[in-house]
Tab-separated table of C-alpha atoms and ligand atoms in Angstrom:
chain	number	residue	atom	x	y	z
A	424	MET	CA	47.837	72.963	135.590
A	425	GLY	CA	44.040	72.855	135.080
A	426	GLU	CA	42.479	72.615	131.635
A	427	LYS	CA	41.537	76.286	131.564
A	428	ALA	CA	44.989	77.378	132.628
A	429	ARG	CA	46.566	75.107	130.037
A	430	GLU	CA	44.456	76.762	127.339
A	431	ARG	CA	45.417	80.217	128.539
A	432	ALA	CA	49.063	79.195	128.476
A	433	GLY	CA	48.969	78.826	124.751
A	434	GLY	CA	48.450	75.222	123.720
A	435	LYS	CA	44.965	75.387	122.218
A	436	ALA	CA	43.499	78.667	123.275
A	437	GLY	CA	40.892	80.362	121.150
A	438	THR	CA	41.586	83.770	119.613
A	439	PRO	CA	39.751	86.816	120.952
A	440	ALA	CA	37.774	89.032	118.648
A	441	GLU	CA	40.005	92.075	119.286
A	442	ALA	CA	43.346	90.317	118.851
A	443	PRO	CA	44.657	89.400	115.405
A	444	THR	CA	44.493	85.739	114.513
A	445	ARG	CA	47.789	83.913	114.181
A	446	ARG	CA	47.322	83.829	110.391
A	447	GLU	CA	46.501	87.548	110.104
A	448	PHE	CA	49.394	88.306	112.354
A	449	LEU	CA	51.970	86.356	110.388
A	450	VAL	CA	50.809	87.983	107.155
A	451	GLY	CA	51.201	91.373	108.844
A	452	VAL	CA	54.792	90.740	109.889
A	453	SER	CA	55.965	88.823	106.889
A	454	ALA	CA	58.984	91.135	106.618
A	455	ALA	CA	60.156	90.031	110.041
A	456	PRO	CA	62.011	86.747	110.048
A	457	VAL	CA	60.884	84.203	112.555
A	458	LEU	CA	64.161	83.886	114.360
A	459	ALA	CA	63.236	83.129	117.929
A	460	CYS	CA	62.099	79.601	118.604
A	461	ALA	CA	60.346	77.616	121.230
A	462	ALA	CA	62.100	75.814	123.989
A	463	SER	CA	60.422	72.540	124.715
A	464	SER	CA	59.771	71.324	128.187
A	465	GLU	CA	61.306	67.975	128.944
A	466	ILE	CA	58.158	66.793	130.596
A	467	SER	CA	54.883	68.630	130.903
A	468	GLY	CA	52.095	68.082	133.374
A	469	GLY	CA	51.977	66.277	136.692
A	470	SER	CA	54.586	67.113	139.281
A	471	MET	CA	57.557	65.987	137.202
A	472	PRO	CA	60.242	68.635	136.786
A	473	ARG	CA	60.156	70.617	133.557
A	474	ARG	CA	62.990	72.067	131.600
A	475	PRO	CA	63.531	75.594	132.947
A	476	VAL	CA	63.896	78.674	130.753
A	477	ALA	CA	65.512	82.059	131.435
A	478	ILE	CA	65.313	84.870	128.914
A	479	ALA	CA	67.070	88.233	129.175
A	480	SER	CA	68.288	91.237	127.250
A	481	ALA	CA	71.574	90.771	125.371
A	482	ASN	CA	73.595	92.021	128.348
A	483	GLY	CA	72.079	89.207	130.423
A	484	LEU	CA	73.966	86.116	129.321
A	485	ARG	CA	75.569	85.773	132.745
A	486	ALA	CA	72.165	86.403	134.326
A	487	THR	CA	70.412	83.600	132.430
A	488	ALA	CA	73.234	81.184	133.273
A	489	LYS	CA	73.042	82.060	136.967
A	490	ALA	CA	69.244	81.928	137.059
A	491	ILE	CA	69.105	78.444	135.544
A	492	GLU	CA	71.833	77.199	137.866
A	493	LEU	CA	69.799	78.422	140.843
A	494	VAL	CA	66.369	77.136	139.792
A	495	ARG	CA	67.959	73.776	139.082
A	496	SER	CA	69.170	73.661	142.653
A	497	GLY	CA	65.676	74.431	143.930
A	498	HIS	CA	65.725	78.204	144.375
A	499	ASP	CA	62.637	80.322	143.901
A	500	PRO	CA	62.461	81.727	140.334
A	501	LEU	CA	62.454	85.331	141.568
A	502	ASP	CA	65.540	84.801	143.732
A	503	ALA	CA	67.179	83.177	140.711
A	504	ALA	CA	66.295	86.059	138.375
A	505	ILE	CA	67.487	88.657	140.890
A	506	ALA	CA	70.776	86.829	141.540
A	507	GLY	CA	71.258	86.803	137.759
A	508	VAL	CA	70.751	90.528	137.232
A	509	ASN	CA	72.790	91.361	140.356
A	510	ILE	CA	75.860	90.308	138.356
A	511	VAL	CA	75.153	93.091	135.875
A	512	GLU	CA	73.987	95.638	138.461
A	513	GLY	CA	77.356	95.297	140.178
A	514	ASP	CA	79.389	95.378	136.973
A	515	PRO	CA	81.018	98.802	136.427
A	516	ASN	CA	81.456	98.042	132.732
A	517	ASP	CA	77.734	97.985	131.971
A	518	ILE	CA	76.862	101.670	131.654
A	519	SER	CA	73.114	101.085	131.509
A	520	VAL	CA	72.477	99.314	134.808
A	521	GLY	CA	73.357	99.769	138.495
A	522	TYR	CA	76.919	100.627	139.473
A	523	GLY	CA	78.635	102.283	136.493
A	524	GLY	CA	75.319	103.336	134.928
A	525	LEU	CA	75.279	106.724	133.204
A	526	PRO	CA	73.976	109.491	135.471
A	527	ASN	CA	71.217	112.077	135.168
A	528	GLU	CA	71.885	115.590	133.868
A	529	ASP	CA	73.322	116.606	137.268
A	530	GLY	CA	75.856	113.763	137.178
A	531	VAL	CA	73.979	111.676	139.770
A	532	VAL	CA	73.172	108.000	139.109
A	533	GLU	CA	69.466	107.290	139.651
A	534	LEU	CA	68.260	103.690	139.414
A	535	ASP	CA	64.889	102.073	138.692
A	536	ALA	CA	63.976	98.412	139.236
A	537	ALA	CA	60.944	96.162	139.591
A	538	VAL	CA	60.349	92.524	140.465
A	539	MET	CA	57.296	90.299	140.084
A	540	HIS	CA	56.713	86.856	141.583
A	541	GLY	CA	54.324	84.625	139.669
A	542	PRO	CA	53.210	82.135	142.360
A	543	THR	CA	52.060	84.888	144.765
A	544	HIS	CA	51.322	87.574	142.143
A	545	ARG	CA	53.219	90.006	144.372
A	546	CYS	CA	55.435	92.753	143.054
A	547	GLY	CA	57.689	95.562	144.228
A	548	ALA	CA	59.636	98.412	142.712
A	549	VAL	CA	61.909	101.372	143.352
A	550	ALA	CA	62.450	104.425	141.197
A	551	ALA	CA	64.911	107.317	141.106
A	552	LEU	CA	66.904	105.517	143.809
A	553	ARG	CA	70.312	107.073	144.506
A	554	GLY	CA	73.410	105.538	146.050
A	555	ILE	CA	72.214	101.927	146.363
A	556	LYS	CA	74.034	99.413	144.180
A	557	TYR	CA	71.449	96.637	143.885
A	558	PRO	CA	68.036	98.230	143.303
A	559	SER	CA	66.446	94.893	142.364
A	560	LYS	CA	67.121	93.614	145.889
A	561	VAL	CA	65.456	96.709	147.327
A	562	ALA	CA	62.488	96.197	144.973
A	563	LYS	CA	62.094	92.675	146.365
A	564	LEU	CA	62.121	94.048	149.909
A	565	VAL	CA	59.422	96.553	148.950
A	566	MET	CA	57.411	93.542	147.795
A	567	GLU	CA	58.076	91.459	150.902
A	568	ARG	CA	58.388	93.966	153.719
A	569	THR	CA	55.912	96.718	152.925
A	570	ASP	CA	52.276	97.012	152.003
A	571	HIS	CA	53.317	99.072	148.955
A	572	VAL	CA	54.404	98.325	145.423
A	573	LEU	CA	56.582	101.339	144.513
A	574	LEU	CA	58.909	103.536	146.565
A	575	VAL	CA	60.731	106.452	144.955
A	576	GLY	CA	63.614	108.841	145.538
A	577	GLU	CA	64.607	109.725	149.079
A	578	GLY	CA	61.961	107.462	150.605
A	579	ALA	CA	63.282	104.496	148.644
A	580	GLN	CA	66.837	105.264	149.760
A	581	ARG	CA	65.812	105.581	153.420
A	582	PHE	CA	63.965	102.270	153.156
A	583	ALA	CA	67.083	100.617	151.692
A	584	VAL	CA	69.289	102.054	154.457
A	585	ALA	CA	66.811	100.811	157.068
A	586	HIS	CA	67.350	97.336	155.633
A	587	GLY	CA	71.127	97.650	155.923
A	588	PHE	CA	72.140	98.716	152.421
A	589	PRO	CA	75.156	101.042	152.398
A	590	ILE	CA	74.972	104.327	150.508
A	591	GLU	CA	77.749	104.225	147.915
A	592	ASN	CA	79.031	106.419	145.112
A	593	LEU	CA	77.712	104.703	141.975
A	594	LEU	CA	79.375	107.107	139.529
A	595	THR	CA	82.446	105.397	138.106
A	596	GLU	CA	85.261	107.418	136.566
A	597	ARG	CA	84.259	106.186	133.134
A	598	ALA	CA	80.635	107.281	133.588
A	599	ARG	CA	81.751	110.628	135.033
A	600	LYS	CA	83.942	111.319	131.989
A	601	ILE	CA	81.125	110.454	129.577
A	602	TRP	CA	78.726	112.690	131.503
A	603	LEU	CA	81.263	115.556	131.631
A	604	HIS	CA	81.781	115.353	127.878
A	605	TRP	CA	78.009	115.506	127.365
A	606	LYS	CA	77.795	118.516	129.694
A	607	GLU	CA	80.663	120.331	127.995
A	608	THR	CA	79.377	119.803	124.457
A	609	ARG	CA	75.612	120.249	124.764
A	610	SER	CA	75.379	123.973	124.124
A	611	ALA	CA	77.384	126.858	122.721
A	612	ILE	CA	75.524	129.304	124.933
A	613	ASP	CA	76.639	128.156	128.363
A	614	ASP	CA	79.944	128.456	130.204
A	615	TRP	CA	81.203	124.886	129.868
A	616	LEU	CA	84.024	124.534	127.345
A	617	PRO	CA	84.983	121.161	125.864
A	618	PRO	CA	88.577	120.023	125.612
A	619	PRO	CA	90.305	120.180	122.219
A	620	PRO	CA	88.873	117.311	120.080
A	621	LYS	CA	92.187	115.449	120.002
A	622	GLU	CA	92.181	115.259	123.794
A	623	VAL	CA	88.783	113.557	123.973
A	624	ASP	CA	89.176	110.000	125.157
A	625	PRO	CA	88.030	107.666	122.312
A	626	GLU	CA	86.289	105.589	124.992
A	627	VAL	CA	84.188	108.651	125.758
A	628	ARG	CA	83.565	109.650	122.132
A	629	ARG	CA	82.186	106.167	121.415
A	630	PHE	CA	79.072	106.930	123.443
A	631	PHE	CA	77.953	109.974	121.532
A	632	GLY	CA	76.383	108.291	118.502
A	633	GLU	CA	72.966	107.861	120.054
A	634	ARG	CA	71.254	108.226	123.423
A	635	VAL	CA	71.952	105.323	125.815
A	636	THR	CA	68.806	103.613	127.163
A	637	GLY	CA	70.177	100.218	128.199
A	638	THR	CA	68.585	98.099	130.878
A	639	ILE	CA	68.556	94.448	131.904
A	640	HIS	CA	65.409	92.367	131.968
A	641	CYS	CA	65.299	88.676	133.021
A	642	SER	CA	62.267	86.366	133.113
A	643	VAL	CA	62.523	82.851	134.542
A	644	LEU	CA	60.364	79.727	134.249
A	645	ASP	CA	61.437	77.205	136.861
A	646	THR	CA	61.316	73.411	136.914
A	647	LYS	CA	57.878	73.475	138.598
A	648	GLY	CA	56.413	75.776	135.947
A	649	ASP	CA	56.457	78.883	138.157
A	650	LEU	CA	57.428	82.252	136.710
A	651	ALA	CA	59.132	85.426	137.902
A	652	ALA	CA	60.695	88.507	136.369
A	653	VAL	CA	62.956	91.444	137.138
A	654	THR	CA	63.882	94.588	135.224
A	655	THR	CA	66.588	96.960	136.436
A	656	THR	CA	68.222	100.024	134.907
A	657	SER	CA	70.009	103.337	135.344
A	658	GLY	CA	67.489	104.675	132.834
A	659	LEU	CA	67.969	107.201	130.112
A	660	ALA	CA	71.449	108.712	130.139
A	661	PHE	CA	71.503	112.385	131.213
A	662	LYS	CA	67.793	112.344	132.041
A	663	ILE	CA	66.086	115.151	133.914
A	664	PRO	CA	66.547	114.347	137.628
A	665	GLY	CA	63.533	112.430	138.882
A	666	ARG	CA	62.653	111.000	135.485
A	667	VAL	CA	61.249	107.491	135.895
A	668	GLY	CA	61.215	105.129	132.936
A	669	ASP	CA	59.230	102.002	132.230
A	670	SER	CA	61.450	99.543	134.134
A	671	PRO	CA	59.927	100.006	137.630
A	672	ILE	CA	56.350	100.225	136.395
A	673	ILE	CA	54.460	96.954	136.754
A	674	GLY	CA	52.693	96.180	133.485
A	675	ALA	CA	55.149	98.263	131.467
A	676	GLY	CA	58.738	97.250	132.324
A	677	LEU	CA	57.636	93.734	133.224
A	678	TYR	CA	54.591	91.641	133.975
A	679	VAL	CA	53.953	88.077	135.148
A	680	ASP	CA	50.815	85.969	135.225
A	681	ASN	CA	51.776	82.621	136.683
A	682	ASP	CA	49.075	80.831	134.638
A	683	ILE	CA	50.295	82.359	131.371
A	684	GLY	CA	53.826	83.734	131.144
A	685	ALA	CA	56.168	86.650	131.765
A	686	ALA	CA	57.354	89.601	129.699
A	687	GLY	CA	59.822	92.442	130.010
A	688	SER	CA	61.281	95.300	128.040
A	689	THR	CA	64.336	97.415	127.327
A	690	GLY	CA	64.708	100.501	125.174
A	691	ARG	CA	62.759	103.764	125.055
A	692	GLY	CA	60.772	103.678	128.271
A	693	GLU	CA	58.407	106.505	127.388
A	694	ALA	CA	57.100	104.563	124.376
A	695	ASN	CA	56.491	101.537	126.555
A	696	LEU	CA	54.839	103.519	129.353
A	697	ALA	CA	52.296	104.970	126.952
A	698	ASN	CA	51.232	101.483	125.873
A	699	CYS	CA	51.311	99.278	129.035
A	700	SER	CA	53.193	96.863	126.831
A	701	CYS	CA	54.199	93.945	129.028
A	702	ALA	CA	50.712	93.473	130.476
A	703	MET	CA	49.403	93.422	126.886
A	704	ILE	CA	52.026	90.884	125.791
A	705	VAL	CA	51.149	88.528	128.642
A	706	GLU	CA	47.448	88.958	127.913
A	707	TRP	CA	47.969	88.106	124.253
A	708	MET	CA	50.048	85.055	125.165
A	709	GLY	CA	47.140	83.985	127.362
A	710	ARG	CA	44.874	84.203	124.321
A	711	GLY	CA	47.081	81.842	122.349
A	712	MET	CA	49.724	84.008	120.765
A	713	HIS	CA	53.300	82.743	120.649
A	714	PRO	CA	55.624	84.888	122.833
A	715	MET	CA	57.545	86.194	119.845
A	716	GLU	CA	54.369	87.032	117.963
A	717	ALA	CA	53.004	88.842	121.021
A	718	CYS	CA	56.236	90.904	121.251
A	719	LEU	CA	56.028	91.814	117.568
A	720	GLU	CA	52.359	92.684	117.770
A	721	MET	CA	53.132	95.005	120.687
A	722	LEU	CA	55.802	96.756	118.636
A	723	ARG	CA	53.281	97.229	115.838
A	724	ARG	CA	50.930	98.837	118.321
A	725	VAL	CA	53.662	101.115	119.710
A	726	ALA	CA	54.611	102.132	116.160
A	727	LYS	CA	50.951	102.877	115.347
A	728	HIS	CA	50.587	104.998	118.483
A	729	THR	CA	53.752	107.008	117.819
A	730	LYS	CA	52.426	110.212	116.270
A	731	GLU	CA	54.776	113.013	117.325
A	732	LYS	CA	56.949	114.173	114.460
A	733	ARG	CA	60.072	114.410	116.662
A	734	LEU	CA	59.790	110.647	117.300
A	735	LEU	CA	59.322	109.685	113.652
A	736	ARG	CA	61.694	109.261	110.770
A	737	PRO	CA	60.828	110.850	107.421
A	738	ASP	CA	59.253	107.516	106.341
A	739	GLY	CA	56.880	107.651	109.320
A	740	ARG	CA	58.541	104.873	111.302
A	741	PRO	CA	59.569	105.381	114.946
A	742	ASN	CA	63.094	106.709	115.308
A	743	PHE	CA	63.792	104.792	118.535
A	744	GLN	CA	64.587	101.272	119.640
A	745	LEU	CA	62.365	99.204	121.895
A	746	VAL	CA	62.752	95.488	122.672
A	747	PHE	CA	60.364	93.021	124.280
A	748	TYR	CA	61.166	89.590	125.773
A	749	ALA	CA	58.606	86.936	126.689
A	750	VAL	CA	58.302	83.351	127.875
A	751	ASN	CA	55.101	81.387	128.383
A	752	LYS	CA	54.144	78.698	130.871
A	753	ASN	CA	54.973	75.985	128.304
A	754	GLY	CA	58.561	77.190	127.970
A	755	GLU	CA	58.081	78.795	124.554
A	756	TYR	CA	59.945	82.078	124.350
A	757	GLY	CA	60.729	84.909	121.981
A	758	ALA	CA	61.994	88.475	121.725
A	759	ALA	CA	61.439	91.232	119.202
A	760	SER	CA	62.888	94.673	118.569
A	761	MET	CA	61.508	97.684	116.758
A	762	TRP	CA	64.636	97.799	114.596
A	763	LYS	CA	66.727	94.950	113.228
A	764	GLY	CA	70.039	94.014	114.810
A	765	ARG	CA	69.246	93.219	118.446
A	766	LYS	CA	70.034	89.980	120.222
A	767	PHE	CA	68.681	88.454	123.400
A	768	ALA	CA	70.053	85.953	125.915
A	769	VAL	CA	68.299	82.689	126.564
A	770	HIS	CA	68.999	79.546	128.533
A	771	ASP	CA	66.454	76.928	127.505
A	772	GLY	CA	67.612	74.269	129.927
A	773	SER	CA	70.089	72.798	127.456
A	774	SER	CA	72.345	75.688	126.503
A	775	ASN	CA	72.925	79.342	127.265
A	776	ARG	CA	73.275	81.544	124.193
A	777	LEU	CA	72.500	84.765	122.382
A	778	GLU	CA	69.824	84.636	119.666
A	779	ASP	CA	68.683	87.227	117.157
A	780	CYS	CA	65.532	89.130	118.023
A	781	ALA	CA	62.720	89.135	115.503
A	782	TYR	CA	62.150	92.688	114.321
A	783	LEU	CA	59.550	94.988	112.904
A	784	PHE	CA	61.680	97.219	110.675
A	785	GLU	CA	64.967	96.677	108.833
B	1497	LIG	N1	63.796	101.212	129.428
B	1497	LIG	C1	64.591	101.917	130.323
B	1497	LIG	C2	64.226	103.319	130.481
B	1497	LIG	O1	63.664	103.908	129.571
B	1497	LIG	O2	64.503	103.869	131.510
């Protein structure tokens, strides 16, 4: 890495006039415990292998393990990240991603995914894709086999079929029952009648505390210092058909600059989309901010920009969850959530584990 790139990657970069200094920043977030730590590279510089890092949302522990296994055996970091999230996309028990994901308001599963490859700065994405189990693989094909970045809806499905993907029913029985309960209980002035309360499956009832917006993000730094990222989701449960969240939008759901680092997000996509968050996080890392600090600073900005009363609690704080994950070229990493209580998955080259996210509000 050249001197300039090394500076951008965090070691001794200067601080831009418009970004808070590290000192100002830490004062501003003093309520948030510094829980995420740096992973050190075994060796930095030259062509010696470095310690790889994979960071993911809390549902991505199997993804980080797989990604590190693959980069260690010489695979490209994007292939490693995608193979990691494919485990979750294909898992019917994760109701926020791929097969088994909760459907839109019509009961149809619609998936969004994006990939970004640091060494080539190429990217690809699909949105509102129906019937295809592994949208991250299709996103990679958009990147590699088209001149486009984003395909949506029917066009995305036809593209996937052209590449040999089968069209499958992605709605599991569990997801169908949750959706049906939502449909039968949403209004007293329609013709859908819910079952007697005692007949409601407790498994189904469990999902009606708050709106499900799960997703999986995974960013990978390989042993050569190259970066890649993927974000994949079934989006907001019971969304209006055609709704696209942040996950497939480059710069929002994920972003990679191979000289600096990678970032991704999960949580309320609309809040992220309105702030281009992951591009900002990577930019701030490039100006010297630690990944965790950059994630927290982005949450502060999202909170400041949230002005609609329906999205605010009585104390003026956002009433939604949003989580950012980031890793820089040096292998330092961090994650932060709007509200306390979230974890993230990380493999830092020595162990694979869940860590607590830093947070903005208790
Ligand atoms: N962050 C996932 C979504 O809002 O769709």
